[in-house]
PDB file of C-alpha atoms in Angstrom:
ATOM      1  CA  MET A   1     112.384 -25.602 209.758  1.00 97.00           C
ATOM      2  CA  LYS A   2     112.871 -25.152 213.395  1.00 98.00           C
ATOM      3  CA  VAL A   3     112.024 -21.666 214.613  1.00 98.00           C
ATOM      4  CA  GLY A   4     112.585 -20.324 218.086  1.00 98.00           C
ATOM      5  CA  ILE A   5     110.205 -17.522 219.160  1.00 98.00           C
ATOM      6  CA  LEU A   6     111.910 -15.215 221.670  1.00 98.00           C
ATOM      7  CA  GLU A   7     109.053 -13.951 223.734  1.00 98.00           C
ATOM      8  CA  THR A   8     110.092 -10.556 225.206  1.00 98.00           C
ATOM      9  CA  GLY A   9     106.792  -9.404 226.604  1.00 97.00           C
ATOM     10  CA  ALA A  10     103.005 -10.142 226.609  1.00 97.00           C
ATOM     11  CA  PRO A  11      99.940  -8.200 225.708  1.00 97.00           C
ATOM     12  CA  PRO A  12      97.786  -7.019 228.667  1.00 97.00           C
ATOM     13  CA  ASP A  13      95.923  -9.940 230.306  1.00 96.00           C
ATOM     14  CA  PRO A  14      92.396  -9.080 229.083  1.00 97.00           C
ATOM     15  CA  LEU A  15      93.768  -8.988 225.494  1.00 98.00           C
ATOM     16  CA  VAL A  16      95.676 -12.342 225.932  1.00 97.00           C
ATOM     17  CA  GLN A  17      92.296 -13.887 226.873  1.00 95.00           C
ATOM     18  CA  ARG A  18      90.797 -12.600 223.587  1.00 97.00           C
ATOM     19  CA  PHE A  19      93.653 -12.719 221.044  1.00 98.00           C
ATOM     20  CA  GLY A  20      96.354 -14.976 222.526  1.00 97.00           C
ATOM     21  CA  ALA A  21      99.888 -14.200 223.339  1.00 97.00           C
ATOM     22  CA  TYR A  22     102.658 -13.046 220.936  1.00 98.00           C
ATOM     23  CA  PRO A  23     104.165 -16.537 220.109  1.00 98.00           C
ATOM     24  CA  ALA A  24     100.668 -17.653 218.911  1.00 98.00           C
ATOM     25  CA  MET A  25     100.487 -14.555 216.648  1.00 98.00           C
ATOM     26  CA  MET A  26     103.978 -15.228 215.285  1.00 98.00           C
ATOM     27  CA  SER A  27     103.139 -18.913 214.623  1.00 98.00           C
ATOM     28  CA  ALA A  28      99.915 -17.894 212.855  1.00 98.00           C
ATOM     29  CA  MET A  29     101.861 -15.423 210.707  1.00 98.00           C
ATOM     30  CA  LEU A  30     104.345 -18.143 209.662  1.00 98.00           C
ATOM     31  CA  GLY A  31     101.715 -20.686 208.817  1.00 97.00           C
ATOM     32  CA  PRO A  32     102.396 -24.390 208.137  1.00 96.00           C
ATOM     33  CA  GLY A  33     105.824 -25.804 207.464  1.00 95.00           C
ATOM     34  CA  PHE A  34     107.568 -24.226 210.462  1.00 98.00           C
ATOM     35  CA  GLU A  35     108.223 -26.106 213.750  1.00 98.00           C
ATOM     36  CA  THR A  36     108.067 -23.372 216.377  1.00 98.00           C
ATOM     37  CA  GLU A  37     109.110 -23.333 220.047  1.00 98.00           C
ATOM     38  CA  SER A  38     108.729 -20.324 222.264  1.00 98.00           C
ATOM     39  CA  PHE A  39     111.089 -19.116 225.082  1.00 98.00           C
ATOM     40  CA  ASP A  40     109.870 -16.705 227.736  1.00 98.00           C
ATOM     41  CA  VAL A  41     112.831 -14.393 227.548  1.00 98.00           C
ATOM     42  CA  ALA A  42     111.501 -11.886 230.059  1.00 94.00           C
ATOM     43  CA  ALA A  43     111.347 -14.721 232.556  1.00 96.00           C
ATOM     44  CA  GLY A  44     115.061 -15.651 231.987  1.00 96.00           C
ATOM     45  CA  ALA A  45     114.488 -18.411 229.411  1.00 98.00           C
ATOM     46  CA  LEU A  46     116.876 -18.596 226.261  1.00 98.00           C
ATOM     47  CA  PRO A  47     117.675 -21.494 223.929  1.00 98.00           C
ATOM     48  CA  ALA A  48     120.584 -23.676 224.979  1.00 97.00           C
ATOM     49  CA  ALA A  49     122.675 -22.522 222.034  1.00 97.00           C
ATOM     50  CA  PRO A  50     122.186 -20.186 219.044  1.00 97.00           C
ATOM     51  CA  ASP A  51     122.371 -23.057 216.568  1.00 97.00           C
ATOM     52  CA  ALA A  52     119.673 -24.951 218.365  1.00 98.00           C
ATOM     53  CA  HIS A  53     117.156 -23.511 215.906  1.00 98.00           C
ATOM     54  CA  ASP A  54     117.427 -22.650 212.208  1.00 98.00           C
ATOM     55  CA  ALA A  55     115.927 -19.185 212.833  1.00 98.00           C
ATOM     56  CA  TYR A  56     114.755 -16.949 215.678  1.00 98.00           C
ATOM     57  CA  LEU A  57     111.834 -14.459 215.810  1.00 98.00           C
ATOM     58  CA  ILE A  58     111.984 -11.717 218.446  1.00 98.00           C
ATOM     59  CA  THR A  59     108.617 -10.385 219.566  1.00 98.00           C
ATOM     60  CA  GLY A  60     107.350  -6.972 220.595  1.00 98.00           C
ATOM     61  CA  SER A  61     107.456  -5.951 224.254  1.00 98.00           C
ATOM     62  CA  PRO A  62     106.184  -3.185 226.565  1.00 96.00           C
ATOM     63  CA  ALA A  63     109.744  -2.762 227.727  1.00 98.00           C
ATOM     64  CA  GLY A  64     112.382  -0.437 226.315  1.00 98.00           C
ATOM     65  CA  VAL A  65     115.713  -1.877 225.046  1.00 98.00           C
ATOM     66  CA  TYR A  66     117.460   0.796 227.219  1.00 97.00           C
ATOM     67  CA  GLU A  67     115.578  -0.217 230.440  1.00 98.00           C
ATOM     68  CA  PRO A  68     117.584  -1.935 233.301  1.00 98.00           C
ATOM     69  CA  HIS A  69     115.928  -5.310 233.054  1.00 98.00           C
ATOM     70  CA  ALA A  70     118.049  -8.271 233.977  1.00 98.00           C
ATOM     71  CA  TRP A  71     116.989 -10.230 230.926  1.00 98.00           C
ATOM     72  CA  ILE A  72     117.961  -7.610 228.292  1.00 98.00           C
ATOM     73  CA  PRO A  73     121.844  -8.028 228.470  1.00 98.00           C
ATOM     74  CA  PRO A  74     121.564 -11.897 228.150  1.00 98.00           C
ATOM     75  CA  LEU A  75     119.254 -11.373 225.103  1.00 98.00           C
ATOM     76  CA  LYS A  76     121.654  -8.966 223.466  1.00 98.00           C
ATOM     77  CA  ALA A  77     124.464 -11.446 224.065  1.00 98.00           C
ATOM     78  CA  PHE A  78     122.601 -14.353 222.582  1.00 98.00           C
ATOM     79  CA  LEU A  79     121.695 -12.353 219.537  1.00 98.00           C
ATOM     80  CA  ALA A  80     125.308 -11.376 219.063  1.00 98.00           C
ATOM     81  CA  GLY A  81     126.312 -15.056 219.471  1.00 98.00           C
ATOM     82  CA  ALA A  82     123.683 -16.110 216.885  1.00 98.00           C
ATOM     83  CA  ARG A  83     125.285 -13.893 214.106  1.00 97.00           C
ATOM     84  CA  GLY A  84     125.607 -16.127 211.052  1.00 96.00           C
ATOM     85  CA  LYS A  85     124.503 -19.354 212.911  1.00 98.00           C
ATOM     86  CA  ALA A  86     120.706 -18.767 212.669  1.00 98.00           C
ATOM     87  CA  LYS A  87     118.397 -16.463 210.670  1.00 98.00           C
ATOM     88  CA  LEU A  88     117.000 -13.584 212.787  1.00 99.00           C
ATOM     89  CA  VAL A  89     113.676 -11.690 212.308  1.00 99.00           C
ATOM     90  CA  GLY A  90     112.829  -8.817 214.722  1.00 98.00           C
ATOM     91  CA  LEU A  91     109.503  -7.184 215.076  1.00 98.00           C
ATOM     92  CA  CYS A  92     109.077  -3.738 216.952  1.00 98.00           C
ATOM     93  CA  PHE A  93     111.076  -4.363 220.171  1.00 98.00           C
ATOM     94  CA  GLY A  94     112.754  -7.225 218.381  1.00 98.00           C
ATOM     95  CA  HIS A  95     113.834  -4.738 215.662  1.00 98.00           C
ATOM     96  CA  GLN A  96     115.203  -2.433 218.236  1.00 98.00           C
ATOM     97  CA  ILE A  97     117.034  -4.980 220.428  1.00 98.00           C
ATOM     98  CA  MET A  98     118.731  -6.403 217.191  1.00 98.00           C
ATOM     99  CA  ALA A  99     119.864  -2.853 216.360  1.00 98.00           C
ATOM    100  CA  GLU A 100     121.363  -2.492 219.832  1.00 98.00           C
ATOM    101  CA  ALA A 101     122.921  -5.999 219.703  1.00 98.00           C
ATOM    102  CA  PHE A 102     124.662  -5.215 216.426  1.00 98.00           C
ATOM    103  CA  GLY A 103     126.081  -1.757 217.115  1.00 98.00           C
ATOM    104  CA  GLY A 104     123.197   0.709 216.761  1.00 98.00           C
ATOM    105  CA  ARG A 105     121.299   2.790 219.458  1.00 98.00           C
ATOM    106  CA  VAL A 106     117.694   3.100 220.370  1.00 98.00           C
ATOM    107  CA  GLU A 107     115.966   5.886 222.434  1.00 98.00           C
ATOM    108  CA  LYS A 108     112.478   7.075 223.409  1.00 96.00           C
ATOM    109  CA  SER A 109     111.694   9.298 220.530  1.00 94.00           C
ATOM    110  CA  GLU A 110     110.686  12.968 220.652  1.00 92.00           C
ATOM    111  CA  ARG A 111     108.247  12.093 217.969  1.00 91.00           C
ATOM    112  CA  GLY A 112     106.151  10.416 220.554  1.00 95.00           C
ATOM    113  CA  TRP A 113     103.884   7.393 219.972  1.00 97.00           C
ATOM    114  CA  GLY A 114     103.310   5.868 216.583  1.00 97.00           C
ATOM    115  CA  ILE A 115     100.002   3.913 216.593  1.00 98.00           C
ATOM    116  CA  GLY A 116      97.440   2.508 214.135  1.00 98.00           C
ATOM    117  CA  LEU A 117      98.431   1.570 210.512  1.00 98.00           C
ATOM    118  CA  GLN A 118     101.461   3.121 209.003  1.00 98.00           C
ATOM    119  CA  SER A 119     102.814   2.883 205.394  1.00 98.00           C
ATOM    120  CA  TYR A 120     106.488   2.496 204.615  1.00 98.00           C
ATOM    121  CA  ASP A 121     108.038   3.473 201.355  1.00 98.00           C
ATOM    122  CA  VAL A 122     110.414   0.746 199.849  1.00 98.00           C
ATOM    123  CA  ALA A 123     113.862   2.137 199.378  1.00 98.00           C
ATOM    124  CA  GLU A 124     115.537  -1.173 198.236  1.00 98.00           C
ATOM    125  CA  ARG A 125     114.016  -4.361 197.183  1.00 98.00           C
ATOM    126  CA  ALA A 126     115.448  -7.527 198.599  1.00 98.00           C
ATOM    127  CA  LEU A 127     115.051 -10.891 196.786  1.00 98.00           C
ATOM    128  CA  TRP A 128     112.530 -12.058 199.244  1.00 98.00           C
ATOM    129  CA  MET A 129     110.296  -9.005 198.584  1.00 98.00           C
ATOM    130  CA  ASP A 130     107.917  -8.378 195.648  1.00 98.00           C
ATOM    131  CA  ASP A 131     108.038  -5.218 193.598  1.00 96.00           C
ATOM    132  CA  VAL A 132     105.548  -3.009 195.641  1.00 98.00           C
ATOM    133  CA  GLN A 133     106.558   0.585 196.209  1.00 98.00           C
ATOM    134  CA  SER A 134     105.124   0.736 199.700  1.00 98.00           C
ATOM    135  CA  PHE A 135     103.414  -1.410 202.397  1.00 98.00           C
ATOM    136  CA  ALA A 136     101.241  -0.751 205.420  1.00 98.00           C
ATOM    137  CA  ILE A 137     101.259  -2.702 208.702  1.00 98.00           C
ATOM    138  CA  PRO A 138     100.136  -1.970 212.313  1.00 98.00           C
ATOM    139  CA  VAL A 139     102.522  -0.157 214.621  1.00 98.00           C
ATOM    140  CA  SER A 140     102.621   0.643 218.386  1.00 98.00           C
ATOM    141  CA  HIS A 141     105.927   2.241 219.628  1.00 98.00           C
ATOM    142  CA  GLN A 142     107.388   5.344 221.064  1.00 97.00           C
ATOM    143  CA  ASP A 143     111.022   4.022 220.885  1.00 98.00           C
ATOM    144  CA  GLN A 144     113.096   4.532 217.737  1.00 97.00           C
ATOM    145  CA  ILE A 145     116.372   3.431 216.387  1.00 98.00           C
ATOM    146  CA  VAL A 146     118.574   6.601 216.244  1.00 97.00           C
ATOM    147  CA  VAL A 147     121.930   5.185 215.280  1.00 98.00           C
ATOM    148  CA  GLN A 148     121.789   2.641 212.356  1.00 98.00           C
ATOM    149  CA  PRO A 149     123.679  -0.491 213.045  1.00 98.00           C
ATOM    150  CA  PRO A 150     126.900  -1.045 210.982  1.00 97.00           C
ATOM    151  CA  ALA A 151     126.510  -3.532 208.034  1.00 96.00           C
ATOM    152  CA  SER A 152     122.713  -2.931 207.859  1.00 98.00           C
ATOM    153  CA  ARG A 153     120.743  -1.415 204.955  1.00 98.00           C
ATOM    154  CA  ILE A 154     117.406   0.491 205.051  1.00 98.00           C
ATOM    155  CA  LEU A 155     114.978  -1.430 202.877  1.00 99.00           C
ATOM    156  CA  ALA A 156     111.971   0.807 203.854  1.00 99.00           C
ATOM    157  CA  ALA A 157     111.182   3.814 205.914  1.00 98.00           C
ATOM    158  CA  ASN A 158     108.582   6.572 206.420  1.00 98.00           C
ATOM    159  CA  ARG A 159     108.973  10.148 207.907  1.00 97.00           C
ATOM    160  CA  PHE A 160     108.059   8.899 211.449  1.00 97.00           C
ATOM    161  CA  SER A 161     110.439   5.896 211.314  1.00 98.00           C
ATOM    162  CA  PRO A 162     113.467   6.354 209.243  1.00 98.00           C
ATOM    163  CA  PHE A 163     114.670   2.730 209.941  1.00 98.00           C
ATOM    164  CA  GLY A 164     111.458   0.968 209.297  1.00 98.00           C
ATOM    165  CA  LEU A 165     112.958  -2.060 207.737  1.00 99.00           C
ATOM    166  CA  LEU A 166     116.480  -3.250 207.985  1.00 99.00           C
ATOM    167  CA  ALA A 167     118.493  -5.976 206.440  1.00 98.00           C
ATOM    168  CA  TYR A 168     122.015  -7.015 207.469  1.00 98.00           C
ATOM    169  CA  ASP A 169     124.702  -7.597 205.076  1.00 98.00           C
ATOM    170  CA  ASP A 170     127.032  -9.522 207.434  1.00 97.00           C
ATOM    171  CA  GLN A 171     124.357 -12.188 208.506  1.00 98.00           C
ATOM    172  CA  PRO A 172     120.962 -13.476 207.462  1.00 98.00           C
ATOM    173  CA  ALA A 173     118.866 -11.004 209.585  1.00 98.00           C
ATOM    174  CA  ILE A 174     115.966  -8.583 208.925  1.00 99.00           C
ATOM    175  CA  SER A 175     113.807  -6.499 211.245  1.00 99.00           C
ATOM    176  CA  PHE A 176     110.573  -4.483 210.983  1.00 99.00           C
ATOM    177  CA  GLN A 177     109.563  -1.572 213.196  1.00 98.00           C
ATOM    178  CA  GLY A 178     105.951  -2.545 212.703  1.00 98.00           C
ATOM    179  CA  HIS A 179     103.765  -5.600 213.528  1.00 98.00           C
ATOM    180  CA  PRO A 180     102.756  -7.831 210.536  1.00 98.00           C
ATOM    181  CA  GLU A 181     101.706 -10.440 213.102  1.00 98.00           C
ATOM    182  CA  TRP A 182      99.073  -8.234 214.587  1.00 98.00           C
ATOM    183  CA  GLU A 183      95.399  -8.540 213.354  1.00 98.00           C
ATOM    184  CA  PRO A 184      93.836  -5.052 213.071  1.00 98.00           C
ATOM    185  CA  ALA A 185      91.333  -6.188 215.759  1.00 98.00           C
ATOM    186  CA  PHE A 186      94.046  -6.727 218.275  1.00 98.00           C
ATOM    187  CA  ALA A 187      95.806  -3.415 217.367  1.00 98.00           C
ATOM    188  CA  ARG A 188      92.481  -1.734 217.802  1.00 98.00           C
ATOM    189  CA  ALA A 189      91.851  -3.400 221.162  1.00 98.00           C
ATOM    190  CA  LEU A 190      95.337  -2.464 222.312  1.00 98.00           C
ATOM    191  CA  ILE A 191      94.872   1.166 221.541  1.00 98.00           C
ATOM    192  CA  GLU A 192      91.527   1.267 223.387  1.00 98.00           C
ATOM    193  CA  TYR A 193      93.166  -0.391 226.445  1.00 98.00           C
ATOM    194  CA  ARG A 194      95.837   2.297 226.295  1.00 97.00           C
ATOM    195  CA  ARG A 195      93.581   5.120 225.290  1.00 97.00           C
ATOM    196  CA  ALA A 196      94.217   7.346 228.295  1.00 96.00           C
ATOM    197  CA  ARG A 197      97.905   7.811 227.551  1.00 94.00           C
ATOM    198  CA  LEU A 198      97.975   7.813 223.731  1.00 97.00           C
ATOM    199  CA  PRO A 199      97.543  10.688 221.241  1.00 96.00           C
ATOM    200  CA  ASN A 200      95.332  10.871 218.205  1.00 96.00           C
ATOM    201  CA  VAL A 201      93.500   7.717 219.194  1.00 98.00           C
ATOM    202  CA  ASP A 202      90.530   8.185 216.923  1.00 98.00           C
ATOM    203  CA  THR A 203      92.655   8.802 213.826  1.00 98.00           C
ATOM    204  CA  ALA A 204      94.762   5.816 214.641  1.00 98.00           C
ATOM    205  CA  LEU A 205      91.653   3.618 215.040  1.00 98.00           C
ATOM    206  CA  ALA A 206      90.238   4.889 211.737  1.00 98.00           C
ATOM    207  CA  SER A 207      93.514   4.008 209.904  1.00 98.00           C
ATOM    208  CA  LEU A 208      92.988   0.349 210.974  1.00 98.00           C
ATOM    209  CA  ASP A 209      90.034   0.190 208.731  1.00 98.00           C
ATOM    210  CA  GLU A 210      92.181   0.809 205.717  1.00 98.00           C
ATOM    211  CA  PRO A 211      93.708  -2.043 203.559  1.00 98.00           C
ATOM    212  CA  ASN A 212      96.799  -3.554 205.057  1.00 98.00           C
ATOM    213  CA  ASP A 213      99.759  -5.494 203.850  1.00 98.00           C
ATOM    214  CA  ARG A 214     100.084  -8.063 206.754  1.00 98.00           C
ATOM    215  CA  ALA A 215      99.710 -11.056 204.402  1.00 98.00           C
ATOM    216  CA  ARG A 216     102.322  -9.575 201.997  1.00 98.00           C
ATOM    217  CA  VAL A 217     104.918  -8.944 204.787  1.00 98.00           C
ATOM    218  CA  GLY A 218     104.202 -12.335 206.336  1.00 98.00           C
ATOM    219  CA  GLU A 219     104.992 -14.014 202.991  1.00 98.00           C
ATOM    220  CA  TRP A 220     108.202 -11.915 202.795  1.00 98.00           C
ATOM    221  CA  ILE A 221     109.242 -13.257 206.173  1.00 99.00           C
ATOM    222  CA  ARG A 222     108.440 -16.835 205.033  1.00 98.00           C
ATOM    223  CA  ARG A 223     110.458 -16.401 201.833  1.00 98.00           C
ATOM    224  CA  PHE A 224     113.419 -14.902 203.769  1.00 98.00           C
ATOM    225  CA  LEU A 225     113.301 -17.838 206.261  1.00 98.00           C
ATOM    226  CA  ARG A 226     113.204 -20.381 203.461  1.00 98.00           C
ATOM    227  CA  SER A 227     115.689 -18.776 201.157  1.00 95.00           C
TER     228      SER A 227
END
């Protein structure tokens, strides 16, 4: 399966040196059996056509989907053009830009930053999921979907993020507010890097020592892509 990774941002340089960039994390999450190609969307690169790949994964980003970056409108247009032509999986910023591209709205949330490990309650089980009642993955965001996109269903949520996992009825597309591709060590290093501007840092760091469901969610994504 040919998978295009739409890279919408990068970790801070010191963390790239230690952990690699987001496309490498995405490829590691997918594992063998997927032929990946990355596109630096923030530098203006996009695939030649939506059907050039079987699926696209949209990464996280330090940018907000509502910010006036020149690359954001073309990305929205590309995602809208990919509807029904390729499978889509969005993570964090990817989750939010998909929502905007498909009729929802994203804002900087009054709830502030979500960091550390967060658990989401499963509201509806898709065929590519197993029968767990909840799952926990790392998060790092202060933006939230505030208007649910039409034709989407909430598969999982928590009190902090009411739209934690979305699936779309009119196309093969899913998105997660969290980061199943992040190892806890990377999430911990990113929190430490941003410590001066984050709340409840010690609590968030402690949460990353708890068991997580990164492997489970990664398997869900693989099942979705192969289904």
